[in-house]
mmCIF file of C-alpha atoms and ligand atoms in Angstrom:
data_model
loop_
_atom_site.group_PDB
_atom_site.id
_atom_site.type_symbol
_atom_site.label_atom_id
_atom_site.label_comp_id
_atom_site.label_asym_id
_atom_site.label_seq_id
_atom_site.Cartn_x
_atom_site.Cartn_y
_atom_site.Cartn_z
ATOM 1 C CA UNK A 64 0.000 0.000 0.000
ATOM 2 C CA UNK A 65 2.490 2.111 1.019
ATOM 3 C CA UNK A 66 4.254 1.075 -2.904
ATOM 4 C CA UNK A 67 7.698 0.329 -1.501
ATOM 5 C CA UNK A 68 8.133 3.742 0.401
ATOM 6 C CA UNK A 69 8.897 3.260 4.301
ATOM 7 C CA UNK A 70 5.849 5.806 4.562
ATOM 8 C CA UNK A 71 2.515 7.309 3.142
ATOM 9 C CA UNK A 72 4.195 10.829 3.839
ATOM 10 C CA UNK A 73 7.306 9.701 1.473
ATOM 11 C CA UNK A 74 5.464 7.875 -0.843
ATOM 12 C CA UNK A 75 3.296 11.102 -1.411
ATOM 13 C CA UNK A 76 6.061 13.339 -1.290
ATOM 14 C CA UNK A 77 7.675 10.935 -4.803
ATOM 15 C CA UNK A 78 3.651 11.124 -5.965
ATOM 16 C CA UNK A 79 4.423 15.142 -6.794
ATOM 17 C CA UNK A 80 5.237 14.797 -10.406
ATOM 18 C CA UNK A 81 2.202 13.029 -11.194
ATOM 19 C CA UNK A 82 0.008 14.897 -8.972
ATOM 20 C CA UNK A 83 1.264 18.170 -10.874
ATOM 21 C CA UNK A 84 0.820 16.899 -14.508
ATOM 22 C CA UNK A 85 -2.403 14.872 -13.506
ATOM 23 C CA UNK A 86 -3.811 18.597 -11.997
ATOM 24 C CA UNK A 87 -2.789 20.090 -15.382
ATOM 25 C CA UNK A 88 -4.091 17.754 -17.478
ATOM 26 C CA UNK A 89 -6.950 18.709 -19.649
ATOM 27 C CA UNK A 90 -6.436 22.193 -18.883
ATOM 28 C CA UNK A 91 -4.000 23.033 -21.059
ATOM 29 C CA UNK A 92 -4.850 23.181 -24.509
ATOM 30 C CA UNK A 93 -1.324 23.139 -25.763
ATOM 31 C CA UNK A 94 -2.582 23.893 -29.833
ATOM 32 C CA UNK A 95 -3.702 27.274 -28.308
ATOM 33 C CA UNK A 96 -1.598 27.720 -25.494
ATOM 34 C CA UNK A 97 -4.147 28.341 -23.475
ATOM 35 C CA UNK A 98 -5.867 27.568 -20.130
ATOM 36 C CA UNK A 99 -9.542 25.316 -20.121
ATOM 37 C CA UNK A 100 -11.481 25.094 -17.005
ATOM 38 C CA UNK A 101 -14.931 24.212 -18.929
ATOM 39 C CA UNK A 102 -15.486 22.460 -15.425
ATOM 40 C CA UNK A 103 -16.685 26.425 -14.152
ATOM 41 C CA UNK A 104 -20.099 27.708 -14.163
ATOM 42 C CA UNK A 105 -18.658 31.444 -13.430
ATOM 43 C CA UNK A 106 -19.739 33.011 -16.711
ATOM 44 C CA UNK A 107 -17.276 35.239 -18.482
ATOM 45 C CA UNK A 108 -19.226 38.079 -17.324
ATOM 46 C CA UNK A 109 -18.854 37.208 -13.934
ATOM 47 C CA UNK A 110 -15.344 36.981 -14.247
ATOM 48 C CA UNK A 111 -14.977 40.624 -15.412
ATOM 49 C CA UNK A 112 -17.208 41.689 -12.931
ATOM 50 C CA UNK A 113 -15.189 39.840 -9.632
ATOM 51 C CA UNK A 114 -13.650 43.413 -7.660
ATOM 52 C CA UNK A 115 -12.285 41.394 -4.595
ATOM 53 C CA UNK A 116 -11.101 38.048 -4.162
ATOM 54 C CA UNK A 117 -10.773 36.282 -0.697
ATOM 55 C CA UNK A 118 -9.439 32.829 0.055
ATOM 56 C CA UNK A 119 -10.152 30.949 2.826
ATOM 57 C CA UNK A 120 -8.947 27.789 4.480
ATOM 58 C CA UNK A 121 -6.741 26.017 7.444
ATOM 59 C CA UNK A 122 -3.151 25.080 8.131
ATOM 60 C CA UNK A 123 -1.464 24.047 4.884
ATOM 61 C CA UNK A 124 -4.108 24.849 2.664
ATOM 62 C CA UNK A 125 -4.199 28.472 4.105
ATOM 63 C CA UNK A 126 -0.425 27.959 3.671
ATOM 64 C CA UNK A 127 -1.786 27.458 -0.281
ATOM 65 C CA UNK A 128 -3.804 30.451 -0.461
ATOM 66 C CA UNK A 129 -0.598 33.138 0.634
ATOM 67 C CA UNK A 130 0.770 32.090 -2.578
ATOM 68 C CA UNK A 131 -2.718 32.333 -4.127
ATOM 69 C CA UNK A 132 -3.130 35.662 -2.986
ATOM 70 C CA UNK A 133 0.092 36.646 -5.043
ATOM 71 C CA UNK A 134 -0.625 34.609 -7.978
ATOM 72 C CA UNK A 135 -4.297 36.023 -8.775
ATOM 73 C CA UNK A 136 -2.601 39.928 -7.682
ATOM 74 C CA UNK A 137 0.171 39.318 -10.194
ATOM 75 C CA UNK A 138 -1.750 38.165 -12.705
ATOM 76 C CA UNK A 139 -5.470 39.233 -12.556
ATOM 77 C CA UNK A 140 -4.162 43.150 -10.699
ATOM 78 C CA UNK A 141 -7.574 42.136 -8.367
ATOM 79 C CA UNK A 142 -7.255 42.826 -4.617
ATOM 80 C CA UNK A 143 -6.792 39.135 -2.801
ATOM 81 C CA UNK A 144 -6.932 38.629 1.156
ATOM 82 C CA UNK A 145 -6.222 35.335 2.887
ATOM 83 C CA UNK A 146 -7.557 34.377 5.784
ATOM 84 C CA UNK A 147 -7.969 31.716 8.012
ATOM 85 C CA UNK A 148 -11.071 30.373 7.906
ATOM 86 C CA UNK A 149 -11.901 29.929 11.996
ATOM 87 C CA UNK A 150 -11.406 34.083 11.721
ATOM 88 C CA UNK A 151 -12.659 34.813 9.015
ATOM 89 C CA UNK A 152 -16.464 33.965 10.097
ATOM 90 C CA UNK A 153 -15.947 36.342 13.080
ATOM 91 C CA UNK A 154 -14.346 39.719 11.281
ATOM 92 C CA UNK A 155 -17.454 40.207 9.387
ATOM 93 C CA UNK A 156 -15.828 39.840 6.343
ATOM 94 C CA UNK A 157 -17.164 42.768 3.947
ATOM 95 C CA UNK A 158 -18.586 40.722 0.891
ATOM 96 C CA UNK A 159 -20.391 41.701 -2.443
ATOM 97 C CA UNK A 160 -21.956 39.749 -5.407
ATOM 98 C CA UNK A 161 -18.778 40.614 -7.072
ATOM 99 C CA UNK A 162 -16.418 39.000 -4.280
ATOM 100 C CA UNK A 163 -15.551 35.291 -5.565
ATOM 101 C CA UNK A 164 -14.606 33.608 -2.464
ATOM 102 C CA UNK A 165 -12.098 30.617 -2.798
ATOM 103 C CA UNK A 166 -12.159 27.855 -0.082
ATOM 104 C CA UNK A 167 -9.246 25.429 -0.127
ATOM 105 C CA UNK A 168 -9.155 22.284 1.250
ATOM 106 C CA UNK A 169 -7.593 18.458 0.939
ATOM 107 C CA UNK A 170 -10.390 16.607 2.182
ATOM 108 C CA UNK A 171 -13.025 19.272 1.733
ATOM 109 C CA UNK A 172 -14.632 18.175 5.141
ATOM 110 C CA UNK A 173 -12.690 20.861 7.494
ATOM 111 C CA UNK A 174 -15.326 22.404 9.490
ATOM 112 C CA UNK A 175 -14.268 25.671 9.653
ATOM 113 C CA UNK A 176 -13.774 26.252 5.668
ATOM 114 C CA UNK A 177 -16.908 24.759 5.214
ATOM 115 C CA UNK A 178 -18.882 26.940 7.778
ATOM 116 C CA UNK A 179 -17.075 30.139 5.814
ATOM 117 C CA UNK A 180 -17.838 29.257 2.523
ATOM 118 C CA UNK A 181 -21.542 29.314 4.057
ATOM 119 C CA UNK A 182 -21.148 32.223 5.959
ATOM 120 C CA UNK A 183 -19.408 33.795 2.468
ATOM 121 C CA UNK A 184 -22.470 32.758 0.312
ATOM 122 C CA UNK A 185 -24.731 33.989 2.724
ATOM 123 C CA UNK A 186 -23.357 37.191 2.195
ATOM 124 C CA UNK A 187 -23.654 37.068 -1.778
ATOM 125 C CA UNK A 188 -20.750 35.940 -2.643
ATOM 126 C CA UNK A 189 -20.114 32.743 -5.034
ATOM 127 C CA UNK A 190 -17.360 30.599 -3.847
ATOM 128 C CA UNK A 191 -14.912 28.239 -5.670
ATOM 129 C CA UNK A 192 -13.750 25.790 -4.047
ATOM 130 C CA UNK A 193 -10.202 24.077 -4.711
ATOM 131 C CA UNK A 194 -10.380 20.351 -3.071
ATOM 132 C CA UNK A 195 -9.038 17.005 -3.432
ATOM 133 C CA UNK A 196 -12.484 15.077 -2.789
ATOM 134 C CA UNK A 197 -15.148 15.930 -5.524
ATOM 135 C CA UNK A 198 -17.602 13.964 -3.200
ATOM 136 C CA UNK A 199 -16.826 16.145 -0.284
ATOM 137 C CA UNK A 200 -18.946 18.753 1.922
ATOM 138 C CA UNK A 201 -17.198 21.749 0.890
ATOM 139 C CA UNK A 202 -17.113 20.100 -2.731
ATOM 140 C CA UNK A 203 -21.211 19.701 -3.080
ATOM 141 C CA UNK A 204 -22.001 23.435 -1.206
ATOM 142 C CA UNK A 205 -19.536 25.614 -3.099
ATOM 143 C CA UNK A 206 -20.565 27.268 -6.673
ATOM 144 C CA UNK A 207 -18.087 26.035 -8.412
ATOM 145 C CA UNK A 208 -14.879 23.538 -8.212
ATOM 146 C CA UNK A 209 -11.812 23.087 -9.239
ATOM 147 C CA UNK A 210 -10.457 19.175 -8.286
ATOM 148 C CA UNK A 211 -6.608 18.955 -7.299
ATOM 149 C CA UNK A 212 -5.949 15.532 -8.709
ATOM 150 C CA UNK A 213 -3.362 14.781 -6.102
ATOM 151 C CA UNK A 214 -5.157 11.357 -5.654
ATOM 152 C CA UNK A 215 -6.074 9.965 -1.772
ATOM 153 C CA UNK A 216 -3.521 11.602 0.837
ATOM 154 C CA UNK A 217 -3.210 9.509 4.002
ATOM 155 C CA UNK A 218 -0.395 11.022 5.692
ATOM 156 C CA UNK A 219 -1.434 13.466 8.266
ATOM 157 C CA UNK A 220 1.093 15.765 6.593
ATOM 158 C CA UNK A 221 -0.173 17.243 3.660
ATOM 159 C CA UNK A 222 2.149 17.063 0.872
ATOM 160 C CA UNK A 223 0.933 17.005 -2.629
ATOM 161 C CA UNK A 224 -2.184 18.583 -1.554
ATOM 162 C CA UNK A 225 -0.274 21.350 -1.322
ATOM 163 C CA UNK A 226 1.874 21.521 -4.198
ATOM 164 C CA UNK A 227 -1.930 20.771 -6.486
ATOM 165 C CA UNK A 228 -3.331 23.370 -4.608
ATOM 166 C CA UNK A 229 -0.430 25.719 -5.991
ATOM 167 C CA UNK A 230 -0.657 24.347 -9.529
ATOM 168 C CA UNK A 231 -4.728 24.660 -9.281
ATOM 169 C CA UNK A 232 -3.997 28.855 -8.375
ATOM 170 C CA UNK A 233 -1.713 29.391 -11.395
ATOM 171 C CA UNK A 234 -4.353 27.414 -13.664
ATOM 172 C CA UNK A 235 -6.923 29.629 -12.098
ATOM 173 C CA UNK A 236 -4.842 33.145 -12.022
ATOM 174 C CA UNK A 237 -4.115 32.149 -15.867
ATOM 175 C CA UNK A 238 -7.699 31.560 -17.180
ATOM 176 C CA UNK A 239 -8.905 34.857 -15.149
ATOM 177 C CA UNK A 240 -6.252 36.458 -16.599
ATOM 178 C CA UNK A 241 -7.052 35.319 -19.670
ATOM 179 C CA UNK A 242 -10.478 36.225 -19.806
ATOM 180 C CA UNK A 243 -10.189 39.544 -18.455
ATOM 181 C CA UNK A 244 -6.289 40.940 -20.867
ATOM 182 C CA UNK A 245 -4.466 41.424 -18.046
ATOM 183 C CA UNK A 246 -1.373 38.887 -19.555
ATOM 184 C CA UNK A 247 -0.794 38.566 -22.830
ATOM 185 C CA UNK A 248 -0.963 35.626 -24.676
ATOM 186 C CA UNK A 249 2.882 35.183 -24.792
ATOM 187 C CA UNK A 250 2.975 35.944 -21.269
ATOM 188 C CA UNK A 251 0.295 33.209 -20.954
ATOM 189 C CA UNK A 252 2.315 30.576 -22.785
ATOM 190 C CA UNK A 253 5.354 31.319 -21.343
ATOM 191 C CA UNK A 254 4.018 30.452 -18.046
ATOM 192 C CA UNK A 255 2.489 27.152 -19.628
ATOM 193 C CA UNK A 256 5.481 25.978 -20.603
ATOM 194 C CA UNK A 257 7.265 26.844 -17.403
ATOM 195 C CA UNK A 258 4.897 24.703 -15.292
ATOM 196 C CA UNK A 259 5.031 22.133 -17.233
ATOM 197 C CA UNK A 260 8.555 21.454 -16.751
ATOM 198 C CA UNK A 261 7.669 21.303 -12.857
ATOM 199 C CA UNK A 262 7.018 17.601 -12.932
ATOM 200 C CA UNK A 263 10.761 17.080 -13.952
ATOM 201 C CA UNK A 264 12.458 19.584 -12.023
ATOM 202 C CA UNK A 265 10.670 17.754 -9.145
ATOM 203 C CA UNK A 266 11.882 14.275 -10.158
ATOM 204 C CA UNK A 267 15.489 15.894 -10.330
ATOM 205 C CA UNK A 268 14.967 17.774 -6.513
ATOM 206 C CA UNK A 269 14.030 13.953 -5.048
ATOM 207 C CA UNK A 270 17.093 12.671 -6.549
ATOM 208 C CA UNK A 271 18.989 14.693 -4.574
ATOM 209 C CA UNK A 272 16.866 13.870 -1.292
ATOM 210 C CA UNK A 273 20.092 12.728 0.292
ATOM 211 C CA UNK A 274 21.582 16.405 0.925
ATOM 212 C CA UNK A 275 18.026 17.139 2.895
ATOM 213 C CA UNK A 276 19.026 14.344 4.673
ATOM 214 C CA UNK A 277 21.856 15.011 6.310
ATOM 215 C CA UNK A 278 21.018 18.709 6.773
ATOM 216 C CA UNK A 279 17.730 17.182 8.841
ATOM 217 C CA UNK A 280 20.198 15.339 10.995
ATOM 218 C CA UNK A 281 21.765 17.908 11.916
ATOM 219 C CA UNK A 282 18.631 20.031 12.650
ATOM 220 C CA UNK A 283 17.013 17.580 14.510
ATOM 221 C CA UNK A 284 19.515 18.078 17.957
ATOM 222 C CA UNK A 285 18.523 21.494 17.945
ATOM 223 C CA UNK A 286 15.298 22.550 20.162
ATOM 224 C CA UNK A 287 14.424 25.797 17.832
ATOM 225 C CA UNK A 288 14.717 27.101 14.559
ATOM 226 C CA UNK A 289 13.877 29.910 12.140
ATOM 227 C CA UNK A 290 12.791 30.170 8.489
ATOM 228 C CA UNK A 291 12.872 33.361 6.903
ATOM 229 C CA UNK A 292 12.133 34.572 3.505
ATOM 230 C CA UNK A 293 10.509 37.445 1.641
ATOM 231 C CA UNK A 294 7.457 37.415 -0.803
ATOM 232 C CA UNK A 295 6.383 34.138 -1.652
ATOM 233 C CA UNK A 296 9.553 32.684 0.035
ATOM 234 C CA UNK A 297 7.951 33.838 2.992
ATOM 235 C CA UNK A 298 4.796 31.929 2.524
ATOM 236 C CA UNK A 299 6.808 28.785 1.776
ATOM 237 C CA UNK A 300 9.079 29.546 4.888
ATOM 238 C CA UNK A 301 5.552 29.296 7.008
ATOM 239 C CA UNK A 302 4.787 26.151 5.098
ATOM 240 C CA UNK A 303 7.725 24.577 6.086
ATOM 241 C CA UNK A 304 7.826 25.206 9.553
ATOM 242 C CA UNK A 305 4.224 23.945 10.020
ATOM 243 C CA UNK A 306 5.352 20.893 8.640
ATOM 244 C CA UNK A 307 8.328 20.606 10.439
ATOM 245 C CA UNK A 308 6.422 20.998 13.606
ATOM 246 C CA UNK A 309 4.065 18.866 13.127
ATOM 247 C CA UNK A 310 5.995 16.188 12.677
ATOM 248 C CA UNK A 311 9.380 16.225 14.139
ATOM 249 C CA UNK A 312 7.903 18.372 17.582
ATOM 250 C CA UNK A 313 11.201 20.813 16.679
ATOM 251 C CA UNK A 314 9.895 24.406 17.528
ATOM 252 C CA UNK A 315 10.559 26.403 14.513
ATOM 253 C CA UNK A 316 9.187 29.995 13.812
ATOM 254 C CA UNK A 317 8.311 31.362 9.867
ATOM 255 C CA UNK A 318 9.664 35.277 9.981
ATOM 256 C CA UNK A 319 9.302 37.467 6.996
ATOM 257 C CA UNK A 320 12.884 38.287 6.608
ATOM 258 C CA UNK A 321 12.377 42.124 7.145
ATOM 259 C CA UNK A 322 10.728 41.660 10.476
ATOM 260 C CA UNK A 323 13.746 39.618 12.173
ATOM 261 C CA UNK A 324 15.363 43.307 13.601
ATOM 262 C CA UNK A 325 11.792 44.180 14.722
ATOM 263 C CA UNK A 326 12.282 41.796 17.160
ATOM 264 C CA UNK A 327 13.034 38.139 16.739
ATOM 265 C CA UNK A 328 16.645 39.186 15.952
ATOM 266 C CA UNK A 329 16.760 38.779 19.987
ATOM 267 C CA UNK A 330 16.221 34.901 20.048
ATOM 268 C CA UNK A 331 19.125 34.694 17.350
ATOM 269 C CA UNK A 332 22.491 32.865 19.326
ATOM 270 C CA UNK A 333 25.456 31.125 18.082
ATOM 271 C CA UNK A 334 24.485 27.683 16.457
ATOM 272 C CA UNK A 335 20.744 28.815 15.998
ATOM 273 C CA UNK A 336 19.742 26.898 12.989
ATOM 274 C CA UNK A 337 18.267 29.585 10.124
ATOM 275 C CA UNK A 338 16.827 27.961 6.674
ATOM 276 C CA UNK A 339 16.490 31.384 4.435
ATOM 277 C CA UNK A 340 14.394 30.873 1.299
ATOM 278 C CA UNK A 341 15.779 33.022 -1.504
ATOM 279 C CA UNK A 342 14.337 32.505 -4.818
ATOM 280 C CA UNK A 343 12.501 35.466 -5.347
ATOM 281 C CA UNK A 344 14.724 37.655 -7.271
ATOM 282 C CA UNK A 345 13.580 41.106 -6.927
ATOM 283 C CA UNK A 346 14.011 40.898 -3.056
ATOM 284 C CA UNK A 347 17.396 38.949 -3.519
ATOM 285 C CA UNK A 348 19.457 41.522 -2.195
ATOM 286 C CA UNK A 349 17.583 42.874 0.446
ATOM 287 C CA UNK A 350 17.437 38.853 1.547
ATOM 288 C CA UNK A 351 21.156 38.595 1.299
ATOM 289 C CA UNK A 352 21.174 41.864 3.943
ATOM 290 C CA UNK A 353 18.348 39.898 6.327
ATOM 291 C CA UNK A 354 20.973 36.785 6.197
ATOM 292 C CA UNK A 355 24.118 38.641 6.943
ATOM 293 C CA UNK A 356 21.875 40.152 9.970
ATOM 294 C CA UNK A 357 21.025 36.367 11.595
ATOM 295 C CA UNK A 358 24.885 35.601 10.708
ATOM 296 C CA UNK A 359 26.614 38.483 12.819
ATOM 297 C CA UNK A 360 24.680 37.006 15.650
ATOM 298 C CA UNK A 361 25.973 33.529 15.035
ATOM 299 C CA UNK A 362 23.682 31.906 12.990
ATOM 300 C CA UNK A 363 24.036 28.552 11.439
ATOM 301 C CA UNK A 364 22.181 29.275 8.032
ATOM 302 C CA UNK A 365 20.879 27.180 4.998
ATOM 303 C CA UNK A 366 20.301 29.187 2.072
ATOM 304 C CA UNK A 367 17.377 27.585 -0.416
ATOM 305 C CA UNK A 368 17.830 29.353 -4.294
ATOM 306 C CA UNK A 369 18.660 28.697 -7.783
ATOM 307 C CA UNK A 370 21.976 27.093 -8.874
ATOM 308 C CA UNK A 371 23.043 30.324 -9.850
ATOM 309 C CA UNK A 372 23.210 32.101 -6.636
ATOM 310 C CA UNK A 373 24.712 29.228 -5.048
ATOM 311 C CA UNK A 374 28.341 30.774 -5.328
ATOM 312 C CA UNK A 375 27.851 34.546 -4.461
ATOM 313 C CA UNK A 376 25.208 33.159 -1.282
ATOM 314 C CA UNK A 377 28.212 30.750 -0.075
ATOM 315 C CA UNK A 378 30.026 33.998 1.025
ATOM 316 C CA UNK A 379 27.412 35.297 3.812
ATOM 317 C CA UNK A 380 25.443 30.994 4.567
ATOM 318 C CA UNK A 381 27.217 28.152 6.048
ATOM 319 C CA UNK A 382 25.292 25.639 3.179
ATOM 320 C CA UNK A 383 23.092 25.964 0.330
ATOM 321 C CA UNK A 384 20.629 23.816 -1.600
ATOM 322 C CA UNK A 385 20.255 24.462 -5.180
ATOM 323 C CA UNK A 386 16.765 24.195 -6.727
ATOM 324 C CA UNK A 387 15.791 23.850 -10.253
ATOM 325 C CA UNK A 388 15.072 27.771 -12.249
ATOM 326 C CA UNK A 389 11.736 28.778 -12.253
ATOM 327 C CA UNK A 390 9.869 31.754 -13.078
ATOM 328 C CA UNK A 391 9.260 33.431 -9.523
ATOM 329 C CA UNK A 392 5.405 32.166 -9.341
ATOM 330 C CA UNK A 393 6.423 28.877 -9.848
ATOM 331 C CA UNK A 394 9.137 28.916 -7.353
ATOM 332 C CA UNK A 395 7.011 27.578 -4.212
ATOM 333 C CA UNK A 396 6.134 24.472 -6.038
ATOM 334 C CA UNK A 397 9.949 23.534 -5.921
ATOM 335 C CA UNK A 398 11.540 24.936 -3.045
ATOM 336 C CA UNK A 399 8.562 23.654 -0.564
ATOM 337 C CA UNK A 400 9.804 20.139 -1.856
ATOM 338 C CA UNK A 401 13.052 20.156 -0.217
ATOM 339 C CA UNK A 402 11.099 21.301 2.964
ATOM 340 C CA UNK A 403 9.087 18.585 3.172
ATOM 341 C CA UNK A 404 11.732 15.993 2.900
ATOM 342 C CA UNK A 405 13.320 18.315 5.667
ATOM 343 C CA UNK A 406 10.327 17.905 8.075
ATOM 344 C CA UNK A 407 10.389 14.397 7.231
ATOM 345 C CA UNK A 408 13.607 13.263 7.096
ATOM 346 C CA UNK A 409 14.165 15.269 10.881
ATOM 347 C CA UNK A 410 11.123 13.244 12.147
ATOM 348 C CA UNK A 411 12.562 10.131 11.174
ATOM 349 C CA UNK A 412 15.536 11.141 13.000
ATOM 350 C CA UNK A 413 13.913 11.511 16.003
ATOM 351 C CA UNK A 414 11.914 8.108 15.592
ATOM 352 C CA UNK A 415 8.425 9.853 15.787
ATOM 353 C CA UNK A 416 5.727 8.169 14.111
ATOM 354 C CA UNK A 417 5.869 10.079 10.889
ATOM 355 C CA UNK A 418 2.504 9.509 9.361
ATOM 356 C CA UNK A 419 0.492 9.603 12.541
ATOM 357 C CA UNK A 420 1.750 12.962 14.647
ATOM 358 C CA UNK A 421 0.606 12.820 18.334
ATOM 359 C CA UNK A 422 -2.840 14.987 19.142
ATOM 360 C CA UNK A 423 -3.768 15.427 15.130
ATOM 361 C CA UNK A 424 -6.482 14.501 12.710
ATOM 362 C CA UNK A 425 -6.116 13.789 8.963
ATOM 363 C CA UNK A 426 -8.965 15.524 9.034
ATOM 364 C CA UNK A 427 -10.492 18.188 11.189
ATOM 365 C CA UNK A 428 -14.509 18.062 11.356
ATOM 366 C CA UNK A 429 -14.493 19.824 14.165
ATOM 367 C CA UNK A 430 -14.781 23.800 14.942
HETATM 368 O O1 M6R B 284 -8.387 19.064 4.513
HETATM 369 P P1 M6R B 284 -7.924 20.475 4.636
HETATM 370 O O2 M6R B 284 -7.040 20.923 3.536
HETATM 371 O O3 M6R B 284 -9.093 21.441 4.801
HETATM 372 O O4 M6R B 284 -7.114 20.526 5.981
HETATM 373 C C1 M6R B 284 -6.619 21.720 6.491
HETATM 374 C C2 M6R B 284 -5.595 21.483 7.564
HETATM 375 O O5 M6R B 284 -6.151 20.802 8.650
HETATM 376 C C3 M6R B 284 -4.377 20.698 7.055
HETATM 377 O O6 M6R B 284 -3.800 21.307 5.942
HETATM 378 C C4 M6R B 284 -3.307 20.553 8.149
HETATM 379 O O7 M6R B 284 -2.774 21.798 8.448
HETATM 380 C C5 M6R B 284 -2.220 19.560 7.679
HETATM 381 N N1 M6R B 284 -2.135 18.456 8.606
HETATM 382 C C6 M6R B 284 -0.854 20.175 7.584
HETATM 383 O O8 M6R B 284 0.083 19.274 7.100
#
């Protein structure tokens, strides 16, 4: 059952490249270079019409909708917010017919995303729904659907949930964008292609599984840890944390890497294990600054980027871990790979019972 892997969490974790081209398939017309989602009942009207988007969910799937919030506001120029679904019911949310509310959720059962997508349509809003179970709860209420075709996830870690969750936004930011100009259709291609190539740049990132390995080792005698990161490094940093957390029982805190000296900087001490995420270009340098900052204090840090930085990053980290290039929306459905084998690989470590963490559900039915 568990197809040769020691566990479900591992086994899902290898499942990546075919959840990510099963998620895509069908949806790309690759004749037109174009995205399909003839699975939506939002008209094209509608579309033009959304003014605000808000996503909702829990834990890793809220971890989903950070980077769904900057996909959509890259490419659609729409305000997002992402909330957590057990506040969201209680801010009273300001909703309009022309809100489309996305819920996101594995199992589609979590009873807090399902009592917000209610509370959202109550308010006029129509509400997508991105889910693994097309039989679920939050499946059958919501307006409309878009399956992640990650196939059944048993671990209580959620893996490739996640990473169809990510491909599902892009697919989704593209057609919106499509339908209402804001990329052109060169831009739209380009961005085709590029996630296409994810399945393979995953394949090559297991390969090297045996770098995470050791690194988790040596994590896994520490009591505490940071991730930082900037942009949609940071929402990957909070990803991996939470999944490092729940499994291994290592305390680890996700800091936007411009916060650290508000602050945080405090807890930093010699040895203090950092993992800085640094893919996203733009903020590069500024990143680079936020590392050298945890390093004068004594930091132990593990730089996460592109081949390419490798070299000039080996000046101010102790290690790096090269990932394959992507374009900088892409970049979370790579880089959060090599923090799941961390979380997993540090839990094994530490002999915890990797698929089964003490006091959690697979899933949570309960408010
Ligand atoms: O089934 P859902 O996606 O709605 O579940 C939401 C969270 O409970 C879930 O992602 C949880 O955080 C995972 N165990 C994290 O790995």
């Amino acid at each position: 059952e568990k197809g040769g892997f020691e566990h479900f969490m591992l086994k899902e974790i290898h499942e990546q490249p075919k959840a990510y081209r099963d998620t895509m398939l069908g949806r790309i017309d690759n004749e037109t270079k174009k995205v399909q989602l003839p699975e939506l009942k939002m008209t094209e009207e509608q579309i033009k019409n959304i003014r605000n988007v808000q996503i909702i969910a829990c834990g890793t799937a809220y971890h989903a909708g950070l980077v769904g919030r900057t996909v959509i506001e890259q490419l659609v120029r729409i305000p997002v917010e992402t909330d957590v679904a057990s506040e969201y019911r209680y801010r009273s949310p300001i909703v309009s017919k022309d809100t489309l509310v996305i819920v996101v959720s594995q199992s589609g059962e979590t009873a807090d995303t399902l009592a917000a997508l209610r509370e959202a349509q109550s308010n006029g809003a129509h509400v997508l729904a991105i889910t693994n179970v097309v039989g679920s709860s939050i499946a059958r209420d919501a307006d409309d659907v878009i399956a992640t075709l990650a196939g059944p996830e048993i671990a209580v870690a959620s893996t490739k949930a996640y990473t169809s969750q990510l491909i599902a936004f892009n697919l989704l930011g593209l057609y919106l964008a499509q339908v209402r100009g804001t990329q052109t259709a060169e831009e739209i291609a380009h961005t085709l292609a590029a996630m296409q190539a994810l399945p393979e740049q995953v394949e090559s990132m297991l390969e090297q599984a045996e770098a995470i390995k050791g690194y988790a080792e040596q994590i896994s005698k520490h009591e505490h840890l940071f991730f930082i990161g900037r942009g949609l490094d940071y929402a990957v940093a909070q990803e991996g944390s939470l999944k490092l957390k729940e499994i291994s029982y290592i305390h680890s805190e996700a800091y936007a890497a411009g916060e650290l000296k508000h602050g945080t900087l405090a807890l930093i001490e010699d040895g203090i294990p950092v993992i800085a995420l640094a893919t996203q270009e733009n903020v590069l340098e500024k990143t680079v600054s936020n590392i050298k900052e945890v390093k004068a204090r004594g930091a132990d840090v593990l730089a996460i980027t592109y081949e390419e930085h490798v070299a000039p990053l080996l000046k101010s980290v102790d290690q790096a871990f090269a990932i394959p290039k992507t374009l900088p929306l892409l970049s979370p459905a790579l880089s959060v790979v090599a923090l799941q084998l961390l979380a997993y690989y540090a839990s094994l470590a530490l002999g915890h019972d990797v698929d089964k963490p003490r006091n959690l559900a697979k899933s949570v039915t309960v408010e």
